[in-house]
Amino acid sequence: KQEVTQIPAALSVPEGENLVLNCSFTDSAIYNLQWFRQDPGKGLTSLLLIQSSQREQTSGRLNASLDKSSGRSTLYIAASQPGDSATYLCAVSQTGNQFYFGTGTSLTVIP
Amino acid sequence: DVKVTQSSRYLVKRTGEKVFLECVQDMDHENMFWYRQDPGLGLRLIYFSYDVKMKEKGDIPEGYSVSREKKERFSLILESASTNQTSMYLCASSFGPSRGYFGPGTRLTVT
């Protein structure tokens, strides 16, 4: 069964810093990988989707990379802002029929 | 924009009650999912459906059933609610193995 791990569990940075969130998965036979954002008490918002054939995706200040062979993905956030404070989750899909989630990284950006 | 809606944001039920959680998506997605989210355990898949009247068990189906009579609607049923089913319930939909769209969540408390 696919296991997804996110490190660190929590991260606190001053505003303006660039930061990296890590995600690792045990089975490299994935179809795609997504990064989600979750605000407290709310649902999940998809930030970036990387297909298995891709190496990275970018959206604004966010850049996600995928190294399928090593079972790793990173989410890079440039010039962090207090509004980026949230929990970030990565999820992998193997057959398209379900997403396997990590337990998330709780990010706090201090003004 | 894809919209996934859930019937209630907050729900309080008594032990032994039958509970219905409804989810509706407006983008003709084939796949729909029910997850529960608990602190320290992350998101765990309860059931998913890949077509009308089709369903498959996820990782934790015990104590739950589902119904999908129409493509846009996926219902989660707790046959006899118990306190260990107190959780945040998240519905999601996707078109094949593509980006997942999540609803806002239902926080269920069973007393």
JSON list of C-alpha atoms in Angstrom, two decimals:
[
{"chain": "A", "resi": 1, "resn": "LYS", "atom": "CA", "xyz": [0.00, 0.00, 0.00]},
{"chain": "A", "resi": 2, "resn": "GLN", "atom": "CA", "xyz": [1.26, 3.46, -0.88]},
{"chain": "A", "resi": 3, "resn": "GLU", "atom": "CA", "xyz": [2.63, 5.43, 2.10]},
{"chain": "A", "resi": 4, "resn": "VAL", "atom": "CA", "xyz": [3.05, 9.19, 1.84]},
{"chain": "A", "resi": 5, "resn": "THR", "atom": "CA", "xyz": [5.18, 11.13, 4.32]},
{"chain": "A", "resi": 6, "resn": "GLN", "atom": "CA", "xyz": [5.54, 14.87, 4.73]},
{"chain": "A", "resi": 7, "resn": "ILE", "atom": "CA", "xyz": [8.38, 16.52, 6.57]},
{"chain": "A", "resi": 8, "resn": "PRO", "atom": "CA", "xyz": [8.40, 18.71, 8.57]},
{"chain": "A", "resi": 9, "resn": "ALA", "atom": "CA", "xyz": [5.03, 18.40, 10.30]},
{"chain": "A", "resi": 10, "resn": "ALA", "atom": "CA", "xyz": [5.16, 22.10, 11.19]},
{"chain": "A", "resi": 11, "resn": "LEU", "atom": "CA", "xyz": [7.19, 25.04, 9.98]},
{"chain": "A", "resi": 12, "resn": "SER", "atom": "CA", "xyz": [7.37, 28.65, 11.10]},
{"chain": "A", "resi": 13, "resn": "VAL", "atom": "CA", "xyz": [9.17, 31.26, 8.99]},
{"chain": "A", "resi": 14, "resn": "PRO", "atom": "CA", "xyz": [9.41, 35.05, 8.88]},
{"chain": "A", "resi": 15, "resn": "GLU", "atom": "CA", "xyz": [7.62, 36.85, 6.08]},
{"chain": "A", "resi": 16, "resn": "GLY", "atom": "CA", "xyz": [9.61, 37.11, 2.86]},
{"chain": "A", "resi": 17, "resn": "GLU", "atom": "CA", "xyz": [11.54, 33.89, 3.24]},
{"chain": "A", "resi": 18, "resn": "ASN", "atom": "CA", "xyz": [11.66, 31.26, 0.54]},
{"chain": "A", "resi": 19, "resn": "LEU", "atom": "CA", "xyz": [10.78, 27.81, 1.81]},
{"chain": "A", "resi": 20, "resn": "VAL", "atom": "CA", "xyz": [10.57, 24.17, 0.75]},
{"chain": "A", "resi": 21, "resn": "LEU", "atom": "CA", "xyz": [8.06, 21.56, 1.83]},
{"chain": "A", "resi": 22, "resn": "ASN", "atom": "CA", "xyz": [8.89, 17.91, 1.32]},
{"chain": "A", "resi": 23, "resn": "CYS", "atom": "CA", "xyz": [6.80, 14.91, 0.35]},
{"chain": "A", "resi": 24, "resn": "SER", "atom": "CA", "xyz": [7.98, 11.33, -0.11]},
{"chain": "A", "resi": 25, "resn": "PHE", "atom": "CA", "xyz": [6.10, 8.24, -1.26]},
{"chain": "A", "resi": 26, "resn": "THR", "atom": "CA", "xyz": [6.98, 4.57, -1.16]},
{"chain": "A", "resi": 27, "resn": "ASP", "atom": "CA", "xyz": [5.67, 3.28, -4.50]},
{"chain": "A", "resi": 28, "resn": "SER", "atom": "CA", "xyz": [7.03, 5.13, -7.53]},
{"chain": "A", "resi": 29, "resn": "ALA", "atom": "CA", "xyz": [4.34, 3.72, -9.87]},
{"chain": "A", "resi": 30, "resn": "ILE", "atom": "CA", "xyz": [2.17, 6.82, -9.61]},
{"chain": "A", "resi": 31, "resn": "TYR", "atom": "CA", "xyz": [-0.14, 8.45, -12.13]},
{"chain": "A", "resi": 32, "resn": "ASN", "atom": "CA", "xyz": [0.14, 11.95, -10.72]},
{"chain": "A", "resi": 33, "resn": "LEU", "atom": "CA", "xyz": [0.89, 13.97, -7.61]},
{"chain": "A", "resi": 34, "resn": "GLN", "atom": "CA", "xyz": [-1.04, 16.94, -6.27]},
{"chain": "A", "resi": 35, "resn": "TRP", "atom": "CA", "xyz": [-0.29, 19.59, -3.72]},
{"chain": "A", "resi": 36, "resn": "PHE", "atom": "CA", "xyz": [-3.24, 20.93, -1.76]},
{"chain": "A", "resi": 37, "resn": "ARG", "atom": "CA", "xyz": [-3.74, 23.76, 0.67]},
{"chain": "A", "resi": 38, "resn": "GLN", "atom": "CA", "xyz": [-6.12, 23.52, 3.63]},
{"chain": "A", "resi": 39, "resn": "ASP", "atom": "CA", "xyz": [-7.14, 26.44, 5.82]},
{"chain": "A", "resi": 40, "resn": "PRO", "atom": "CA", "xyz": [-8.33, 25.65, 9.36]},
{"chain": "A", "resi": 41, "resn": "GLY", "atom": "CA", "xyz": [-11.74, 24.00, 9.39]},
{"chain": "A", "resi": 42, "resn": "LYS", "atom": "CA", "xyz": [-12.05, 24.17, 5.62]},
{"chain": "A", "resi": 43, "resn": "GLY", "atom": "CA", "xyz": [-11.86, 21.84, 2.65]},
{"chain": "A", "resi": 44, "resn": "LEU", "atom": "CA", "xyz": [-8.85, 21.31, 0.39]},
{"chain": "A", "resi": 45, "resn": "THR", "atom": "CA", "xyz": [-7.85, 23.53, -2.51]},
{"chain": "A", "resi": 46, "resn": "SER", "atom": "CA", "xyz": [-5.74, 22.01, -5.28]},
{"chain": "A", "resi": 47, "resn": "LEU", "atom": "CA", "xyz": [-2.63, 24.10, -5.89]},
{"chain": "A", "resi": 48, "resn": "LEU", "atom": "CA", "xyz": [-0.59, 22.13, -8.42]},
{"chain": "A", "resi": 49, "resn": "LEU", "atom": "CA", "xyz": [-0.95, 18.85, -10.27]},
{"chain": "A", "resi": 50, "resn": "ILE", "atom": "CA", "xyz": [2.12, 17.10, -11.69]},
{"chain": "A", "resi": 51, "resn": "GLN", "atom": "CA", "xyz": [1.59, 14.21, -14.08]},
{"chain": "A", "resi": 52, "resn": "SER", "atom": "CA", "xyz": [4.01, 11.28, -13.74]},
{"chain": "A", "resi": 53, "resn": "SER", "atom": "CA", "xyz": [5.72, 12.24, -17.01]},
{"chain": "A", "resi": 54, "resn": "GLN", "atom": "CA", "xyz": [6.42, 15.79, -15.81]},
{"chain": "A", "resi": 55, "resn": "ARG", "atom": "CA", "xyz": [9.26, 17.06, -13.64]},
{"chain": "A", "resi": 56, "resn": "GLU", "atom": "CA", "xyz": [7.73, 20.27, -12.34]},
{"chain": "A", "resi": 57, "resn": "GLN", "atom": "CA", "xyz": [4.80, 22.66, -12.39]},
{"chain": "A", "resi": 58, "resn": "THR", "atom": "CA", "xyz": [4.65, 26.34, -11.53]},
{"chain": "A", "resi": 59, "resn": "SER", "atom": "CA", "xyz": [1.85, 28.64, -10.47]},
{"chain": "A", "resi": 60, "resn": "GLY", "atom": "CA", "xyz": [2.76, 32.14, -9.39]},
{"chain": "A", "resi": 61, "resn": "ARG", "atom": "CA", "xyz": [5.08, 31.94, -6.38]},
{"chain": "A", "resi": 62, "resn": "LEU", "atom": "CA", "xyz": [4.65, 28.17, -6.15]},
{"chain": "A", "resi": 63, "resn": "ASN", "atom": "CA", "xyz": [6.82, 25.58, -7.83]},
{"chain": "A", "resi": 64, "resn": "ALA", "atom": "CA", "xyz": [6.40, 21.85, -7.37]},
{"chain": "A", "resi": 65, "resn": "SER", "atom": "CA", "xyz": [8.92, 19.29, -8.53]},
{"chain": "A", "resi": 66, "resn": "LEU", "atom": "CA", "xyz": [8.61, 15.55, -8.90]},
{"chain": "A", "resi": 67, "resn": "ASP", "atom": "CA", "xyz": [11.34, 12.89, -8.87]},
{"chain": "A", "resi": 68, "resn": "LYS", "atom": "CA", "xyz": [9.38, 9.72, -9.40]},
{"chain": "A", "resi": 69, "resn": "SER", "atom": "CA", "xyz": [12.34, 7.36, -9.30]},
{"chain": "A", "resi": 70, "resn": "SER", "atom": "CA", "xyz": [13.36, 8.51, -5.83]},
{"chain": "A", "resi": 71, "resn": "GLY", "atom": "CA", "xyz": [9.78, 8.88, -4.61]},
{"chain": "A", "resi": 72, "resn": "ARG", "atom": "CA", "xyz": [10.04, 12.57, -3.77]},
{"chain": "A", "resi": 73, "resn": "SER", "atom": "CA", "xyz": [8.31, 15.84, -4.43]},
{"chain": "A", "resi": 74, "resn": "THR", "atom": "CA", "xyz": [8.99, 19.32, -3.14]},
{"chain": "A", "resi": 75, "resn": "LEU", "atom": "CA", "xyz": [6.81, 22.41, -3.00]},
{"chain": "A", "resi": 76, "resn": "TYR", "atom": "CA", "xyz": [8.80, 25.62, -3.18]},
{"chain": "A", "resi": 77, "resn": "ILE", "atom": "CA", "xyz": [7.13, 28.82, -1.99]},
{"chain": "A", "resi": 78, "resn": "ALA", "atom": "CA", "xyz": [8.92, 32.04, -2.91]},
{"chain": "A", "resi": 79, "resn": "ALA", "atom": "CA", "xyz": [8.74, 35.24, -0.89]},
{"chain": "A", "resi": 80, "resn": "SER", "atom": "CA", "xyz": [6.35, 33.85, 1.70]},
{"chain": "A", "resi": 81, "resn": "GLN", "atom": "CA", "xyz": [3.45, 35.98, 2.97]},
{"chain": "A", "resi": 82, "resn": "PRO", "atom": "CA", "xyz": [1.24, 35.71, 6.08]},
{"chain": "A", "resi": 83, "resn": "GLY", "atom": "CA", "xyz": [-1.62, 34.69, 3.78]},
{"chain": "A", "resi": 84, "resn": "ASP", "atom": "CA", "xyz": [0.35, 31.55, 2.91]},
{"chain": "A", "resi": 85, "resn": "SER", "atom": "CA", "xyz": [-0.21, 30.27, 6.46]},
{"chain": "A", "resi": 86, "resn": "ALA", "atom": "CA", "xyz": [-2.14, 27.00, 6.12]},
{"chain": "A", "resi": 87, "resn": "THR", "atom": "CA", "xyz": [-1.63, 23.25, 6.06]},
{"chain": "A", "resi": 88, "resn": "TYR", "atom": "CA", "xyz": [-0.12, 21.90, 2.86]},
{"chain": "A", "resi": 89, "resn": "LEU", "atom": "CA", "xyz": [-0.90, 18.33, 1.83]},
{"chain": "A", "resi": 90, "resn": "CYS", "atom": "CA", "xyz": [0.51, 16.23, -0.93]},
{"chain": "A", "resi": 91, "resn": "ALA", "atom": "CA", "xyz": [-1.40, 13.35, -2.47]},
{"chain": "A", "resi": 92, "resn": "VAL", "atom": "CA", "xyz": [-0.45, 10.71, -5.02]},
{"chain": "A", "resi": 93, "resn": "SER", "atom": "CA", "xyz": [-2.75, 8.86, -7.35]},
{"chain": "A", "resi": 94, "resn": "GLN", "atom": "CA", "xyz": [-1.82, 5.46, -8.71]},
{"chain": "A", "resi": 95, "resn": "THR", "atom": "CA", "xyz": [-4.86, 4.38, -10.66]},
{"chain": "A", "resi": 96, "resn": "GLY", "atom": "CA", "xyz": [-6.88, 7.54, -10.63]},
{"chain": "A", "resi": 97, "resn": "ASN", "atom": "CA", "xyz": [-9.35, 5.90, -8.33]},
{"chain": "A", "resi": 98, "resn": "GLN", "atom": "CA", "xyz": [-8.06, 7.33, -5.11]},
{"chain": "A", "resi": 99, "resn": "PHE", "atom": "CA", "xyz": [-5.58, 9.77, -3.69]},
{"chain": "A", "resi": 100, "resn": "TYR", "atom": "CA", "xyz": [-3.13, 8.73, -0.98]},
{"chain": "A", "resi": 101, "resn": "PHE", "atom": "CA", "xyz": [-2.45, 11.66, 1.32]},
{"chain": "A", "resi": 102, "resn": "GLY", "atom": "CA", "xyz": [0.37, 12.65, 3.59]},
{"chain": "A", "resi": 103, "resn": "THR", "atom": "CA", "xyz": [-0.47, 14.08, 7.01]},
{"chain": "A", "resi": 104, "resn": "GLY", "atom": "CA", "xyz": [0.52, 17.57, 5.93]},
{"chain": "A", "resi": 105, "resn": "THR", "atom": "CA", "xyz": [2.89, 20.38, 6.89]},
{"chain": "A", "resi": 106, "resn": "SER", "atom": "CA", "xyz": [1.41, 23.19, 8.95]},
{"chain": "A", "resi": 107, "resn": "LEU", "atom": "CA", "xyz": [3.00, 26.44, 7.79]},
{"chain": "A", "resi": 108, "resn": "THR", "atom": "CA", "xyz": [2.99, 29.68, 9.77]},
{"chain": "A", "resi": 109, "resn": "VAL", "atom": "CA", "xyz": [4.40, 32.82, 8.16]},
{"chain": "A", "resi": 110, "resn": "ILE", "atom": "CA", "xyz": [5.18, 35.45, 10.78]},
{"chain": "A", "resi": 111, "resn": "PRO", "atom": "CA", "xyz": [4.65, 39.08, 9.74]},
{"chain": "B", "resi": 1, "resn": "ASP", "atom": "CA", "xyz": [-15.00, 26.58, -11.85]},
{"chain": "B", "resi": 2, "resn": "VAL", "atom": "CA", "xyz": [-15.82, 23.18, -10.44]},
{"chain": "B", "resi": 3, "resn": "LYS", "atom": "CA", "xyz": [-18.03, 23.32, -7.43]},
{"chain": "B", "resi": 4, "resn": "VAL", "atom": "CA", "xyz": [-18.39, 20.54, -4.87]},
{"chain": "B", "resi": 5, "resn": "THR", "atom": "CA", "xyz": [-20.96, 21.22, -2.19]},
{"chain": "B", "resi": 6, "resn": "GLN", "atom": "CA", "xyz": [-21.77, 19.33, 0.97]},
{"chain": "B", "resi": 7, "resn": "SER", "atom": "CA", "xyz": [-25.16, 19.45, 2.64]},
{"chain": "B", "resi": 8, "resn": "SER", "atom": "CA", "xyz": [-24.00, 20.62, 6.07]},
{"chain": "B", "resi": 9, "resn": "ARG", "atom": "CA", "xyz": [-20.93, 22.35, 7.49]},
{"chain": "B", "resi": 10, "resn": "TYR", "atom": "CA", "xyz": [-21.63, 21.23, 11.05]},
{"chain": "B", "resi": 11, "resn": "LEU", "atom": "CA", "xyz": [-23.77, 18.35, 12.29]},
{"chain": "B", "resi": 12, "resn": "VAL", "atom": "CA", "xyz": [-24.46, 17.02, 15.79]},
{"chain": "B", "resi": 13, "resn": "LYS", "atom": "CA", "xyz": [-26.08, 13.59, 16.10]},
{"chain": "B", "resi": 14, "resn": "ARG", "atom": "CA", "xyz": [-26.76, 11.12, 18.88]},
{"chain": "B", "resi": 15, "resn": "THR", "atom": "CA", "xyz": [-25.28, 7.64, 19.16]},
{"chain": "B", "resi": 16, "resn": "GLY", "atom": "CA", "xyz": [-27.35, 5.12, 17.22]},
{"chain": "B", "resi": 17, "resn": "GLU", "atom": "CA", "xyz": [-28.91, 7.64, 14.82]},
{"chain": "B", "resi": 18, "resn": "LYS", "atom": "CA", "xyz": [-28.81, 7.09, 11.07]},
{"chain": "B", "resi": 19, "resn": "VAL", "atom": "CA", "xyz": [-26.89, 9.92, 9.47]},
{"chain": "B", "resi": 20, "resn": "PHE", "atom": "CA", "xyz": [-26.87, 11.07, 5.83]},
{"chain": "B", "resi": 21, "resn": "LEU", "atom": "CA", "xyz": [-24.12, 13.24, 4.40]},
{"chain": "B", "resi": 22, "resn": "GLU", "atom": "CA", "xyz": [-24.78, 14.54, 0.91]},
{"chain": "B", "resi": 23, "resn": "CYS", "atom": "CA", "xyz": [-22.31, 15.72, -1.70]},
{"chain": "B", "resi": 24, "resn": "VAL", "atom": "CA", "xyz": [-23.08, 17.31, -5.06]},
{"chain": "B", "resi": 25, "resn": "GLN", "atom": "CA", "xyz": [-20.68, 18.24, -7.88]},
{"chain": "B", "resi": 26, "resn": "ASP", "atom": "CA", "xyz": [-21.55, 20.31, -10.91]},
{"chain": "B", "resi": 27, "resn": "MET", "atom": "CA", "xyz": [-18.93, 19.27, -13.48]},
{"chain": "B", "resi": 28, "resn": "ASP", "atom": "CA", "xyz": [-20.12, 15.86, -14.66]},
{"chain": "B", "resi": 29, "resn": "HIS", "atom": "CA", "xyz": [-17.19, 14.12, -12.99]},
{"chain": "B", "resi": 30, "resn": "GLU", "atom": "CA", "xyz": [-17.15, 10.35, -13.08]},
{"chain": "B", "resi": 31, "resn": "ASN", "atom": "CA", "xyz": [-15.29, 9.84, -9.84]},
{"chain": "B", "resi": 32, "resn": "MET", "atom": "CA", "xyz": [-16.51, 10.84, -6.41]},
{"chain": "B", "resi": 33, "resn": "PHE", "atom": "CA", "xyz": [-14.92, 10.14, -3.05]},
{"chain": "B", "resi": 34, "resn": "TRP", "atom": "CA", "xyz": [-15.65, 10.30, 0.66]},
{"chain": "B", "resi": 35, "resn": "TYR", "atom": "CA", "xyz": [-12.76, 10.84, 3.06]},
{"chain": "B", "resi": 36, "resn": "ARG", "atom": "CA", "xyz": [-12.59, 11.40, 6.77]},
{"chain": "B", "resi": 37, "resn": "GLN", "atom": "CA", "xyz": [-9.89, 13.54, 8.32]},
{"chain": "B", "resi": 38, "resn": "ASP", "atom": "CA", "xyz": [-8.65, 13.09, 11.88]},
{"chain": "B", "resi": 39, "resn": "PRO", "atom": "CA", "xyz": [-5.73, 14.79, 13.66]},
{"chain": "B", "resi": 40, "resn": "GLY", "atom": "CA", "xyz": [-2.54, 12.79, 13.31]},
{"chain": "B", "resi": 41, "resn": "LEU", "atom": "CA", "xyz": [-4.14, 10.31, 10.89]},
{"chain": "B", "resi": 42, "resn": "GLY", "atom": "CA", "xyz": [-4.60, 12.56, 7.87]},
{"chain": "B", "resi": 43, "resn": "LEU", "atom": "CA", "xyz": [-7.21, 11.84, 5.23]},
{"chain": "B", "resi": 44, "resn": "ARG", "atom": "CA", "xyz": [-8.43, 8.28, 4.90]},
{"chain": "B", "resi": 45, "resn": "LEU", "atom": "CA", "xyz": [-10.62, 7.03, 2.08]},
{"chain": "B", "resi": 46, "resn": "ILE", "atom": "CA", "xyz": [-13.97, 5.59, 3.13]},
{"chain": "B", "resi": 47, "resn": "TYR", "atom": "CA", "xyz": [-15.59, 4.83, -0.25]},
{"chain": "B", "resi": 48, "resn": "PHE", "atom": "CA", "xyz": [-15.32, 5.96, -3.82]},
{"chain": "B", "resi": 49, "resn": "SER", "atom": "CA", "xyz": [-17.55, 5.70, -6.85]},
{"chain": "B", "resi": 50, "resn": "TYR", "atom": "CA", "xyz": [-16.46, 5.70, -10.50]},
{"chain": "B", "resi": 51, "resn": "ASP", "atom": "CA", "xyz": [-19.92, 5.73, -12.03]},
{"chain": "B", "resi": 52, "resn": "VAL", "atom": "CA", "xyz": [-23.61, 5.80, -11.16]},
{"chain": "B", "resi": 53, "resn": "LYS", "atom": "CA", "xyz": [-24.52, 2.89, -8.90]},
{"chain": "B", "resi": 54, "resn": "MET", "atom": "CA", "xyz": [-20.88, 1.77, -8.81]},
{"chain": "B", "resi": 55, "resn": "LYS", "atom": "CA", "xyz": [-18.89, 1.89, -5.60]},
{"chain": "B", "resi": 56, "resn": "GLU", "atom": "CA", "xyz": [-15.72, 0.51, -4.12]},
{"chain": "B", "resi": 57, "resn": "LYS", "atom": "CA", "xyz": [-14.55, 0.30, -0.55]},
{"chain": "B", "resi": 58, "resn": "GLY", "atom": "CA", "xyz": [-11.68, 2.43, 0.54]},
{"chain": "B", "resi": 59, "resn": "ASP", "atom": "CA", "xyz": [-9.42, 1.87, 3.52]},
{"chain": "B", "resi": 60, "resn": "ILE", "atom": "CA", "xyz": [-11.98, 2.31, 6.30]},
{"chain": "B", "resi": 61, "resn": "PRO", "atom": "CA", "xyz": [-15.49, 1.35, 5.07]},
{"chain": "B", "resi": 62, "resn": "GLU", "atom": "CA", "xyz": [-16.67, -0.28, 8.29]},
{"chain": "B", "resi": 63, "resn": "GLY", "atom": "CA", "xyz": [-19.76, 1.39, 9.70]},
{"chain": "B", "resi": 64, "resn": "TYR", "atom": "CA", "xyz": [-20.45, 3.32, 6.50]},
{"chain": "B", "resi": 65, "resn": "SER", "atom": "CA", "xyz": [-22.38, 2.79, 3.29]},
{"chain": "B", "resi": 66, "resn": "VAL", "atom": "CA", "xyz": [-22.80, 4.97, 0.19]},
{"chain": "B", "resi": 67, "resn": "SER", "atom": "CA", "xyz": [-25.30, 5.66, -2.51]},
{"chain": "B", "resi": 68, "resn": "ARG", "atom": "CA", "xyz": [-24.88, 7.10, -5.98]},
{"chain": "B", "resi": 69, "resn": "GLU", "atom": "CA", "xyz": [-28.17, 7.16, -7.86]},
{"chain": "B", "resi": 70, "resn": "LYS", "atom": "CA", "xyz": [-27.28, 10.18, -9.99]},
{"chain": "B", "resi": 71, "resn": "LYS", "atom": "CA", "xyz": [-23.91, 11.14, -11.42]},
{"chain": "B", "resi": 72, "resn": "GLU", "atom": "CA", "xyz": [-23.74, 14.46, -9.59]},
{"chain": "B", "resi": 73, "resn": "ARG", "atom": "CA", "xyz": [-24.69, 13.20, -6.14]},
{"chain": "B", "resi": 74, "resn": "PHE", "atom": "CA", "xyz": [-22.82, 10.90, -3.76]},
{"chain": "B", "resi": 75, "resn": "SER", "atom": "CA", "xyz": [-24.22, 10.19, -0.32]},
{"chain": "B", "resi": 76, "resn": "LEU", "atom": "CA", "xyz": [-22.43, 8.80, 2.72]},
{"chain": "B", "resi": 77, "resn": "ILE", "atom": "CA", "xyz": [-24.60, 6.95, 5.23]},
{"chain": "B", "resi": 78, "resn": "LEU", "atom": "CA", "xyz": [-23.74, 6.13, 8.81]},
{"chain": "B", "resi": 79, "resn": "GLU", "atom": "CA", "xyz": [-26.13, 3.32, 9.58]},
{"chain": "B", "resi": 80, "resn": "SER", "atom": "CA", "xyz": [-25.86, 3.66, 13.37]},
{"chain": "B", "resi": 81, "resn": "ALA", "atom": "CA", "xyz": [-23.65, 6.56, 14.39]},
{"chain": "B", "resi": 82, "resn": "SER", "atom": "CA", "xyz": [-21.04, 5.96, 17.06]},
{"chain": "B", "resi": 83, "resn": "THR", "atom": "CA", "xyz": [-18.79, 8.36, 18.94]},
{"chain": "B", "resi": 84, "resn": "ASN", "atom": "CA", "xyz": [-15.71, 7.11, 17.07]},
{"chain": "B", "resi": 85, "resn": "GLN", "atom": "CA", "xyz": [-17.27, 8.45, 13.89]},
{"chain": "B", "resi": 86, "resn": "THR", "atom": "CA", "xyz": [-16.90, 12.01, 15.15]},
{"chain": "B", "resi": 87, "resn": "SER", "atom": "CA", "xyz": [-14.69, 13.54, 12.49]},
{"chain": "B", "resi": 88, "resn": "MET", "atom": "CA", "xyz": [-14.38, 15.93, 9.56]},
{"chain": "B", "resi": 89, "resn": "TYR", "atom": "CA", "xyz": [-15.88, 14.38, 6.41]},
{"chain": "B", "resi": 90, "resn": "LEU", "atom": "CA", "xyz": [-14.64, 15.56, 3.04]},
{"chain": "B", "resi": 91, "resn": "CYS", "atom": "CA", "xyz": [-16.18, 14.80, -0.33]},
{"chain": "B", "resi": 92, "resn": "ALA", "atom": "CA", "xyz": [-14.20, 15.08, -3.57]},
{"chain": "B", "resi": 93, "resn": "SER", "atom": "CA", "xyz": [-14.72, 14.57, -7.27]},
{"chain": "B", "resi": 94, "resn": "SER", "atom": "CA", "xyz": [-12.45, 14.18, -10.28]},
{"chain": "B", "resi": 95, "resn": "PHE", "atom": "CA", "xyz": [-12.57, 13.46, -13.99]},
{"chain": "B", "resi": 96, "resn": "GLY", "atom": "CA", "xyz": [-10.54, 10.31, -14.34]},
{"chain": "B", "resi": 97, "resn": "PRO", "atom": "CA", "xyz": [-7.05, 10.53, -12.82]},
{"chain": "B", "resi": 98, "resn": "SER", "atom": "CA", "xyz": [-6.96, 14.29, -12.89]},
{"chain": "B", "resi": 99, "resn": "ARG", "atom": "CA", "xyz": [-7.13, 17.14, -10.42]},
{"chain": "B", "resi": 100, "resn": "GLY", "atom": "CA", "xyz": [-9.25, 16.44, -7.37]},
{"chain": "B", "resi": 101, "resn": "TYR", "atom": "CA", "xyz": [-11.81, 18.98, -6.23]},
{"chain": "B", "resi": 102, "resn": "PHE", "atom": "CA", "xyz": [-12.91, 18.97, -2.63]},
{"chain": "B", "resi": 103, "resn": "GLY", "atom": "CA", "xyz": [-15.99, 20.23, -0.87]},
{"chain": "B", "resi": 104, "resn": "PRO", "atom": "CA", "xyz": [-15.83, 22.45, 2.24]},
{"chain": "B", "resi": 105, "resn": "GLY", "atom": "CA", "xyz": [-16.22, 19.52, 4.63]},
{"chain": "B", "resi": 106, "resn": "THR", "atom": "CA", "xyz": [-18.79, 18.48, 7.22]},
{"chain": "B", "resi": 107, "resn": "ARG", "atom": "CA", "xyz": [-17.72, 18.44, 10.84]},
{"chain": "B", "resi": 108, "resn": "LEU", "atom": "CA", "xyz": [-19.77, 15.68, 12.45]},
{"chain": "B", "resi": 109, "resn": "THR", "atom": "CA", "xyz": [-20.03, 15.29, 16.20]},
{"chain": "B", "resi": 110, "resn": "VAL", "atom": "CA", "xyz": [-21.67, 12.16, 17.61]},
{"chain": "B", "resi": 111, "resn": "THR", "atom": "CA", "xyz": [-22.63, 12.42, 21.29]}
]
